[in-house]
Coordinates of C-alpha atoms in Angstrom, one line a residue:
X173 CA 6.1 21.9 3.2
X174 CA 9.3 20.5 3.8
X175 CA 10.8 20.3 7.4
X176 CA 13.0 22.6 7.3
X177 CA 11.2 25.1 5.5
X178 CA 8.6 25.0 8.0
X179 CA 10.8 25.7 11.1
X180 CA 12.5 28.7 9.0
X181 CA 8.9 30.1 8.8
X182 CA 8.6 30.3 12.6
X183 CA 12.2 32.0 12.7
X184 CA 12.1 35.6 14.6
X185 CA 13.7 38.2 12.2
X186 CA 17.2 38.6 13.1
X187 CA 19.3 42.2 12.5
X188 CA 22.0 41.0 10.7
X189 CA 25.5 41.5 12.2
X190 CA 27.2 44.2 9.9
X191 CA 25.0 46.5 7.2
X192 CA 26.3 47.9 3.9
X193 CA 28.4 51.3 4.1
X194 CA 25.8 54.2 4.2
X195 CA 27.7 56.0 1.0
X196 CA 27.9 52.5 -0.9
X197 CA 24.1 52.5 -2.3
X198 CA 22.8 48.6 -2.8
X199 CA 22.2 49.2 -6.3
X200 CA 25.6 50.0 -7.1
X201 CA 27.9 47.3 -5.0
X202 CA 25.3 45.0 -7.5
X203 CA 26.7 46.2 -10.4
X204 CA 30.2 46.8 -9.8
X205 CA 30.9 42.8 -11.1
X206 CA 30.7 41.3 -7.5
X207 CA 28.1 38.8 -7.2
X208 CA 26.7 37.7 -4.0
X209 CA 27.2 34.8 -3.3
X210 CA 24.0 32.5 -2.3
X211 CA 23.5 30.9 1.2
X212 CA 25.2 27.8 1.5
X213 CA 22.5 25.3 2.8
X214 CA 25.4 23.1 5.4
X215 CA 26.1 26.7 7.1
X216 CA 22.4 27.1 7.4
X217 CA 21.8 23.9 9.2
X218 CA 24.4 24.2 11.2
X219 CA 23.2 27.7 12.3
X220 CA 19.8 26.8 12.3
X221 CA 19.8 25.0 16.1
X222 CA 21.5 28.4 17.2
X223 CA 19.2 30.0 16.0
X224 CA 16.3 28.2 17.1
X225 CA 17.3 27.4 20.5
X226 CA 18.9 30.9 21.5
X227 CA 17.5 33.6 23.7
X228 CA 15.6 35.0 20.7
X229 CA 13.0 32.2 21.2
X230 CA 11.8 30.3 24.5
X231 CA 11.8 26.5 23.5
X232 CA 8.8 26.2 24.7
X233 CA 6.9 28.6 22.5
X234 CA 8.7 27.2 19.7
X235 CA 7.7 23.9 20.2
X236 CA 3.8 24.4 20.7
X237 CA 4.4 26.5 17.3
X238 CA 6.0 23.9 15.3
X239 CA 3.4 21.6 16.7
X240 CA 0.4 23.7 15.6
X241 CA 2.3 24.2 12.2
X242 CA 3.0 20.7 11.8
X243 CA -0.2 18.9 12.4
X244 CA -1.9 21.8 10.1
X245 CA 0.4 20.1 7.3
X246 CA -0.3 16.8 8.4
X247 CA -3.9 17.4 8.0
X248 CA -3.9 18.9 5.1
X249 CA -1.2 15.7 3.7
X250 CA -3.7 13.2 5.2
X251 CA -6.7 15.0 3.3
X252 CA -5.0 14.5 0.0
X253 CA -3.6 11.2 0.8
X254 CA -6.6 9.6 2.7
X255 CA -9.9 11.2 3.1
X256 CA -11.7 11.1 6.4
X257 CA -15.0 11.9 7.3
X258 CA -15.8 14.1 10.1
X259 CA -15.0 12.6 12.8
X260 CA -11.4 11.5 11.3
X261 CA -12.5 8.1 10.1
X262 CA -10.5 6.9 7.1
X263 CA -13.2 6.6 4.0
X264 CA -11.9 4.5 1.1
X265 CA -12.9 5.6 -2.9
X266 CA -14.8 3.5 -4.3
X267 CA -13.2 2.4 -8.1
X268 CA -14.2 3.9 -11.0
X269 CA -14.0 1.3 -13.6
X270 CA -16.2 -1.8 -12.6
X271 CA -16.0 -5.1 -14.9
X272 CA -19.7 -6.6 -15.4
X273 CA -20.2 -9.2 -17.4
X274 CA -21.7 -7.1 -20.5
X275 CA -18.3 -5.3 -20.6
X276 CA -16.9 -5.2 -24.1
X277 CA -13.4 -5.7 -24.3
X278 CA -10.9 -7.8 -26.0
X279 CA -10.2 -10.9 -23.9
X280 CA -7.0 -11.9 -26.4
X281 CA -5.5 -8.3 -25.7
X282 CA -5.3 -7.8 -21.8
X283 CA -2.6 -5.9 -20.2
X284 CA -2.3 -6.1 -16.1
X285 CA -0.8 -3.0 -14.0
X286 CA 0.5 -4.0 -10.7
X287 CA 2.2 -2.3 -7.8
X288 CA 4.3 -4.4 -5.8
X289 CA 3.6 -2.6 -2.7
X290 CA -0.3 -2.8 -2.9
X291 CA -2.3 -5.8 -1.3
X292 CA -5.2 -5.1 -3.8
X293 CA -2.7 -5.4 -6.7
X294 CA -1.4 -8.6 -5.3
X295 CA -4.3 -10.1 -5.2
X296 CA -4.8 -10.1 -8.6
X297 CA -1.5 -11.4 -9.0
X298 CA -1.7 -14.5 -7.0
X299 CA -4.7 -15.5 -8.8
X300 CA -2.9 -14.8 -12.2
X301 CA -0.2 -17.4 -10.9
X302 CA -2.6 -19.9 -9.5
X303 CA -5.1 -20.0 -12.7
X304 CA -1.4 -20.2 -15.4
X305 CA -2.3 -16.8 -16.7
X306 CA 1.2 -15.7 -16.9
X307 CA 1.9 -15.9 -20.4
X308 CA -1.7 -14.3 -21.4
X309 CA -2.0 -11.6 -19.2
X310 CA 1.6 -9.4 -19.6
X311 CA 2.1 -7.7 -16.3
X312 CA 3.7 -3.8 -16.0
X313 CA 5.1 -3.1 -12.6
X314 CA 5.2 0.1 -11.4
X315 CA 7.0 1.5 -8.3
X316 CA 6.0 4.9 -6.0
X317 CA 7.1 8.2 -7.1
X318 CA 8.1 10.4 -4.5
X319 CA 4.8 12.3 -5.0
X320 CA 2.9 9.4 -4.4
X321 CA 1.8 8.5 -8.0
X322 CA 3.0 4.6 -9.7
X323 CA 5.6 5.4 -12.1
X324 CA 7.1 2.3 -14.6
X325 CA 11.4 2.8 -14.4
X326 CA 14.0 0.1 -14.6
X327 CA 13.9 -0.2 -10.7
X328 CA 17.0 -0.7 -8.0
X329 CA 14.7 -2.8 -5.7
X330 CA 16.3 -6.6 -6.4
X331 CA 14.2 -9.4 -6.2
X332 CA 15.1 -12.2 -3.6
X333 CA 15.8 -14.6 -6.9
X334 CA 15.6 -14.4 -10.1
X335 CA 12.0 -15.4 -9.9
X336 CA 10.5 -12.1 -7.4
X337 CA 8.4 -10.3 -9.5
X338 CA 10.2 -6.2 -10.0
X339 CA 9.3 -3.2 -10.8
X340 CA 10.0 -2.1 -14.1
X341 CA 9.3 -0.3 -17.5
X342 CA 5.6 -0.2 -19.3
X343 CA 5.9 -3.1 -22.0
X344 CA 2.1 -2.6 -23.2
X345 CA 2.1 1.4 -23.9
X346 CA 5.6 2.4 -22.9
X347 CA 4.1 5.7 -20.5
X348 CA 6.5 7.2 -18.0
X349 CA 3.6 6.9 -15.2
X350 CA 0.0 5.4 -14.7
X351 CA -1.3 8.3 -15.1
X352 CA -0.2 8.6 -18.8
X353 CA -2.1 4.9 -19.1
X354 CA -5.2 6.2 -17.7
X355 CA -5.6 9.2 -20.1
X356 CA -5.4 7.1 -23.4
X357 CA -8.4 6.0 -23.1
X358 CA -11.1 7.5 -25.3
X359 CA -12.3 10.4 -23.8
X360 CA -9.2 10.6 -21.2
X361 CA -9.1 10.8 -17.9
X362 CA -8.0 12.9 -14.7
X363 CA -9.3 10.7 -11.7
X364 CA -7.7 8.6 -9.1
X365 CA -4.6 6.4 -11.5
X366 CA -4.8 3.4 -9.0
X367 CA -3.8 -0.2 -9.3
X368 CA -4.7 -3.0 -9.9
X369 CA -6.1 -1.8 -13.3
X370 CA -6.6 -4.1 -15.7
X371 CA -6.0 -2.5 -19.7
X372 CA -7.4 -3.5 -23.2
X373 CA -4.4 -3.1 -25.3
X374 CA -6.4 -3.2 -28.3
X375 CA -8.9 -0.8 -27.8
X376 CA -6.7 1.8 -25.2
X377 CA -9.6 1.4 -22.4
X378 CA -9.6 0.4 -18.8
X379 CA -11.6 -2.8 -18.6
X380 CA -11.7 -2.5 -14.4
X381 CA -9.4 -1.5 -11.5
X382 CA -11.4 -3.0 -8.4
X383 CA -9.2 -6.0 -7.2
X384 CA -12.3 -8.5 -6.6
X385 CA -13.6 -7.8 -9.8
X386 CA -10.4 -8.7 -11.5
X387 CA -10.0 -11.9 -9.6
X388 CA -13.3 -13.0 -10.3
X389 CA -12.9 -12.7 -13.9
X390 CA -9.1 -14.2 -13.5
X391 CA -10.5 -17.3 -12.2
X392 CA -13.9 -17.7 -13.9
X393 CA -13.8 -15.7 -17.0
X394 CA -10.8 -16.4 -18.6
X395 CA -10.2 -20.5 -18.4
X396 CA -10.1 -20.6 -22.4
X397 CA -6.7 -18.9 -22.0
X398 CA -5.5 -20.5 -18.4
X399 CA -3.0 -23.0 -18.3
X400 CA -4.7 -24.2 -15.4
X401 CA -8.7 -23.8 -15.9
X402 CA -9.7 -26.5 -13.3
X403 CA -8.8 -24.8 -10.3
X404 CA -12.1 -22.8 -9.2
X405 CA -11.5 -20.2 -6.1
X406 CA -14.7 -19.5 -5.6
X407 CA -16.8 -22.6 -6.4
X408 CA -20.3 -22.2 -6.3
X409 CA -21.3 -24.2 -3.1
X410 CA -19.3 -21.7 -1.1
X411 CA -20.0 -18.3 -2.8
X412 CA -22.2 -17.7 0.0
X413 CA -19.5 -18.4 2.6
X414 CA -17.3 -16.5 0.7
X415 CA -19.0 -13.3 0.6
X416 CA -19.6 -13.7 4.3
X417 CA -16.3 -14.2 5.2
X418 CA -15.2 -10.8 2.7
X419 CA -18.0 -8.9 4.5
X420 CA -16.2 -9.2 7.9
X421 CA -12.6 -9.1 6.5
X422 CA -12.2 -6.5 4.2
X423 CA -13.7 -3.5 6.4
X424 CA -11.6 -4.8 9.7
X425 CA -8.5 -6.6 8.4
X426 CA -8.2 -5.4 4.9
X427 CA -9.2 -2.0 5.2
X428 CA -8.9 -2.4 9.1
X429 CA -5.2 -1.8 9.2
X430 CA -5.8 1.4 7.0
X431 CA -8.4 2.9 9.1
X432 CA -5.9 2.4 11.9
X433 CA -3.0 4.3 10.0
X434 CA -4.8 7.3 8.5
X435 CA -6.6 7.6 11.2
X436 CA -7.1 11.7 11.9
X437 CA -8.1 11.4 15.3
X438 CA -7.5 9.1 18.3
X439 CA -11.2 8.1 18.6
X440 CA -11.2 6.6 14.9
X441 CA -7.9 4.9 15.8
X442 CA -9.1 3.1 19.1
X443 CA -12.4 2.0 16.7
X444 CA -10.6 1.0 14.0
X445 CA -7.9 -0.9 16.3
X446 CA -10.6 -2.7 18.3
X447 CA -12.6 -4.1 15.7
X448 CA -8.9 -5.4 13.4
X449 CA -7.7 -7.1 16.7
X450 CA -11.1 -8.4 17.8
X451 CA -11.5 -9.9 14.0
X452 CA -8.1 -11.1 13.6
X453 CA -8.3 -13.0 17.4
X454 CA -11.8 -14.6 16.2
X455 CA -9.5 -15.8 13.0
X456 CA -7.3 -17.3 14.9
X457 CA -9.6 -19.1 16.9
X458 CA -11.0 -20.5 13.6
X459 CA -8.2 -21.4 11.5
X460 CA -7.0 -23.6 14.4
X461 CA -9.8 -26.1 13.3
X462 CA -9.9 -25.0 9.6
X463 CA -7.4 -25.5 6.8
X464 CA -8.4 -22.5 4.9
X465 CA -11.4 -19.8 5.8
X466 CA -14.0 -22.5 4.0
X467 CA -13.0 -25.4 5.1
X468 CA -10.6 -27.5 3.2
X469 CA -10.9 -25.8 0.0
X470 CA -8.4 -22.5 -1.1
X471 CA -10.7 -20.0 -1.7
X472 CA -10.7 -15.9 -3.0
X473 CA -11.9 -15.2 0.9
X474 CA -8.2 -16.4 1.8
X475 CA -6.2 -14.6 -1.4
X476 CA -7.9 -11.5 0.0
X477 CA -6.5 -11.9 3.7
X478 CA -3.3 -13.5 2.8
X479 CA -2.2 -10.1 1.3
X480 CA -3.1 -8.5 4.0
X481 CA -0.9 -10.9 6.7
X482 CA 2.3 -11.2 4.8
X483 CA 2.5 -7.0 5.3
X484 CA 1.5 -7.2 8.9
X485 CA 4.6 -7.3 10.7
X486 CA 6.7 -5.9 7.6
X487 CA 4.8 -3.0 7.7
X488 CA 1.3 -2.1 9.6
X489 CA 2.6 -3.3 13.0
X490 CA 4.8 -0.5 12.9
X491 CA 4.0 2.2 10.4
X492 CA 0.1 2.0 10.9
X493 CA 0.1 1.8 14.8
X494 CA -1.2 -1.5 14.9
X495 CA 1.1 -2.5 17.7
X496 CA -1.3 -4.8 19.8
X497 CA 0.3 -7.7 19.1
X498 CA 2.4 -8.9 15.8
X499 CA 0.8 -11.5 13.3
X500 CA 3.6 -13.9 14.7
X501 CA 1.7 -14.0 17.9
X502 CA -0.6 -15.7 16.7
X503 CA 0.5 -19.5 16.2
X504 CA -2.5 -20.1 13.8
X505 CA -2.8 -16.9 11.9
X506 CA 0.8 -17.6 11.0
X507 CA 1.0 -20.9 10.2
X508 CA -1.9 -20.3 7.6
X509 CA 0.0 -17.6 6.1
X510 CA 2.9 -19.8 5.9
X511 CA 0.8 -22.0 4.6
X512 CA -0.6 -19.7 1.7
X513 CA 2.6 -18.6 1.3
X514 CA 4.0 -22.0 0.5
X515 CA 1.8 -23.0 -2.1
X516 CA 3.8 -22.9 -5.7
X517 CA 3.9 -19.7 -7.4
X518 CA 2.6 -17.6 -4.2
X519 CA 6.1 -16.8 -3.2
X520 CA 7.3 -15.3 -6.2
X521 CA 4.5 -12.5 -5.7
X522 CA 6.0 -11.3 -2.5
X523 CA 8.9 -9.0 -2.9
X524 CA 9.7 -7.8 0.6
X525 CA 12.2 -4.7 0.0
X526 CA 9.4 -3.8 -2.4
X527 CA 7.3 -3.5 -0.2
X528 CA 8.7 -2.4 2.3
X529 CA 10.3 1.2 -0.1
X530 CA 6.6 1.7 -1.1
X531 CA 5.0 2.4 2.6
X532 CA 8.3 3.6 4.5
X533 CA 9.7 5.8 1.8
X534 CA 6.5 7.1 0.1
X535 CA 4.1 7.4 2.6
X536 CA 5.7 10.9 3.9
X537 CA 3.0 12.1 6.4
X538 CA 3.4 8.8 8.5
X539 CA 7.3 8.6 8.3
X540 CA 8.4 12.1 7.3
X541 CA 12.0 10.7 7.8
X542 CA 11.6 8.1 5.3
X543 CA 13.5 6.0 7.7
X544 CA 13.0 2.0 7.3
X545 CA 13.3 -0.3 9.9
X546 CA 15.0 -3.6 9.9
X547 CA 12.8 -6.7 8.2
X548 CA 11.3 -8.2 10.9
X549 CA 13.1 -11.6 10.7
X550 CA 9.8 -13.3 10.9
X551 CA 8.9 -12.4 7.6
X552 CA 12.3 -13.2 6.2
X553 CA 11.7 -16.3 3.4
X554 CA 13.2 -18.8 5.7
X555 CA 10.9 -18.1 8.5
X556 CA 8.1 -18.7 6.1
X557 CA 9.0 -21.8 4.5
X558 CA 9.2 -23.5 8.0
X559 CA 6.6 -26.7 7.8
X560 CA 3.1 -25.2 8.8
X561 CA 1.5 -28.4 9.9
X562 CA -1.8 -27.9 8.5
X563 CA -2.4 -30.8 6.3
X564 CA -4.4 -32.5 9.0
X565 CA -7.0 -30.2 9.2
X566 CA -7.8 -30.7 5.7
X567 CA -10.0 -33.5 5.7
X568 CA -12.5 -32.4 8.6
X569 CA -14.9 -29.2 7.5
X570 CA -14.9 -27.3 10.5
X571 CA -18.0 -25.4 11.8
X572 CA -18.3 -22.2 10.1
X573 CA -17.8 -19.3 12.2
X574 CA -20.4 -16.5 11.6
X575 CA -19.3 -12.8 12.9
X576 CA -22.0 -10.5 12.5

């Protein structure tokens, strides 16, 4: 319910000032050609504070009211936009389409949907870049409709140069929305229409929308049609440390930050907050002796947490509550991202006003004003293309760091 709407609820009845004639009966001033004219919404706002803080009702009773009403409709936002369990703990859905490797789709005919907002989307297109999959996988970007779902529109959000990635139409199927994608398949469809989803134009089916999935067919399964099939992200030698390193990260950095925003009570915030800045403080510590999370090898482990950094002070600092100290605070942290963000092709993934429209404008129950702050002139493209320094640490493996 809109803002206003929901203060007018709450509004005592008020006589009004004059009353029709007693011998004029409603029905006939009607239809005697004069038509009333509608409430004009400026002299309503601007009667509105009158009304609400007049003698008709204490401000204090109207507060507690529209407080009560209020987080009523915040709760029942939040339930739609990020279920909790009971005791207000953010639980992610699992994806519905999962690649395995018996999957039958057409590898010549892949289409990629992205969000530009979405860290799980960006993963997959950092590793599209790195592998030279550009001109094999076609990309759609879609931007946030105002209800939340990823709609494809020739967009107003500029890149920084000609080479940002921007939203834009749907070149494999030309659909208004995602949502339209998702029910061509056979069969339809009426779940959850997230991204990254990865499409078989051929056969109008969804070969998989989990991120990792995709990246781990991006890098391994598709180096017939890479332009760059020797670079391996996930190398067999450190598969194990990979997956160690994604157990710790992605439920207390990558979904960390999440359970920290949505959030429905302050006892899964101070959880959720603990656990990111204890994780992201033990990172630090370890990418001071490490190149990258494995050693001196780029790896998926660090795709995966790089998406999550380059938002932290842009975004989940501020509009997620995760205000114990910025990403810039830590010298390591963000010299690795700088780092990350360095390496050719990475920086043409990161559109910053796109992100920062998709969680400030969109995400209505945490920013019902829809205001946006300032960029943070730490994430500014200058800021990041300062020298990082970390070429040194390179050639010495540094002791893996086990967090259990």
């Amino acid at each position: 319910m809109p803002n206003s709407l929901l203060l007018i609820s709450h509004l005592p009845i008020i006589p009004p000032t004059h009353t029709t004639p007693r011998h004029v009966s409603p029905r006939m001033s009607l239809n005697n050609n004069q038509t009333p004219k509608p409430p004009n919404p400026s002299s309503l706002l601007t009667s509105l504070p009158k009304l609400l803080w007049g003698p008709s009702l204490p401000p204090g009773l109207l507060i507690s009211t529209v407080r009560t009403a209020w987080h009523s409709t915040w709760q029942l936002m939040m339930s739609q936009l990020a279920p909790s369990d009971s005791s207000g703990h953010y639980t992610r859905p699992t994806s519905k389409f999962r690649h395995v490797a018996t999957t039958q789709f057409s590898r010549q005919n892949l289409h990629l949907y992205v969000g530009l907002p979405c860290p799980w989307a960006h993963r997959t297109l950092i590793v599209r870049n790195l592998k030279g999959l550009e001109e094999t996988i076609p990309v759609s970007i879609a931007s946030p409709g105002q209800d939340g779902s990823w709609e494809f529109k020739s967009s107003p959000i500029p890149g920084l140069d000609k080479d940002i990635l921007i939203p834009g139409k749907d070149s494999a199927n030309g659909c208004k929305n995602l949502r339209e994608v998702y029910g061509l398949r056979r069969g339809g469809y009426n779940g959850r229409t997230t991204v990254p989803m990865l499409w078989d134009v051929q056969n109008k089916e969804v070969v998989c929308n989990e991120s990792y999935d995709i990246i781990e067919l991006f890098n391994s399964g598709l180096n017939g049609l890479a332009s760059n099939p020797g670079l391996d992200l996930s190398p067999l030698e450190l598969k194990g440390r990979i997956e160690e390193w994604n157990r710790v990260i992605y439920p207390n950095v990558n979904n960390g930050v999440y359970r920290c925003g949505f959030a429905q009570s302050q006892g899964a915030y101070d959880t959720a907050v603990s656990e990111l800045f204890s994780t992201l403080d033990m990172l630090d510590d370890h990418l001071g002796r490490s190149r990258y999370l494995c050693g001196g090898t780029l790896t998926l482990a660090d795709i995966c947490l790089f998406t999550t950094l380059i938002r932290f002070d842009l975004v989940y600092n501020v509009l997620f509550k995760c205000t114990k100290k910025k990403l810039l605070e830590y010298s390591n942290l963000h010299a690795y991202m700088r780092d990350l963000y360095q390496i050719p092709k990475v920086a043409a993934t990161c559109n910053f006003t796109a992100i920062m429209d998709g969680y400030y404008k969109t995400l209505f129950p945490l920013n019902p004003g829809s205001i946006q702050p300032v960029m943070p002139s730490g994430c500014e493209h200058e800021a990041l293309s300062r020298p990082h320094n970390r070429e040194s640490l390179s050639s010495t493996e540094s002791k893996y760091v086990q967090v259990q």
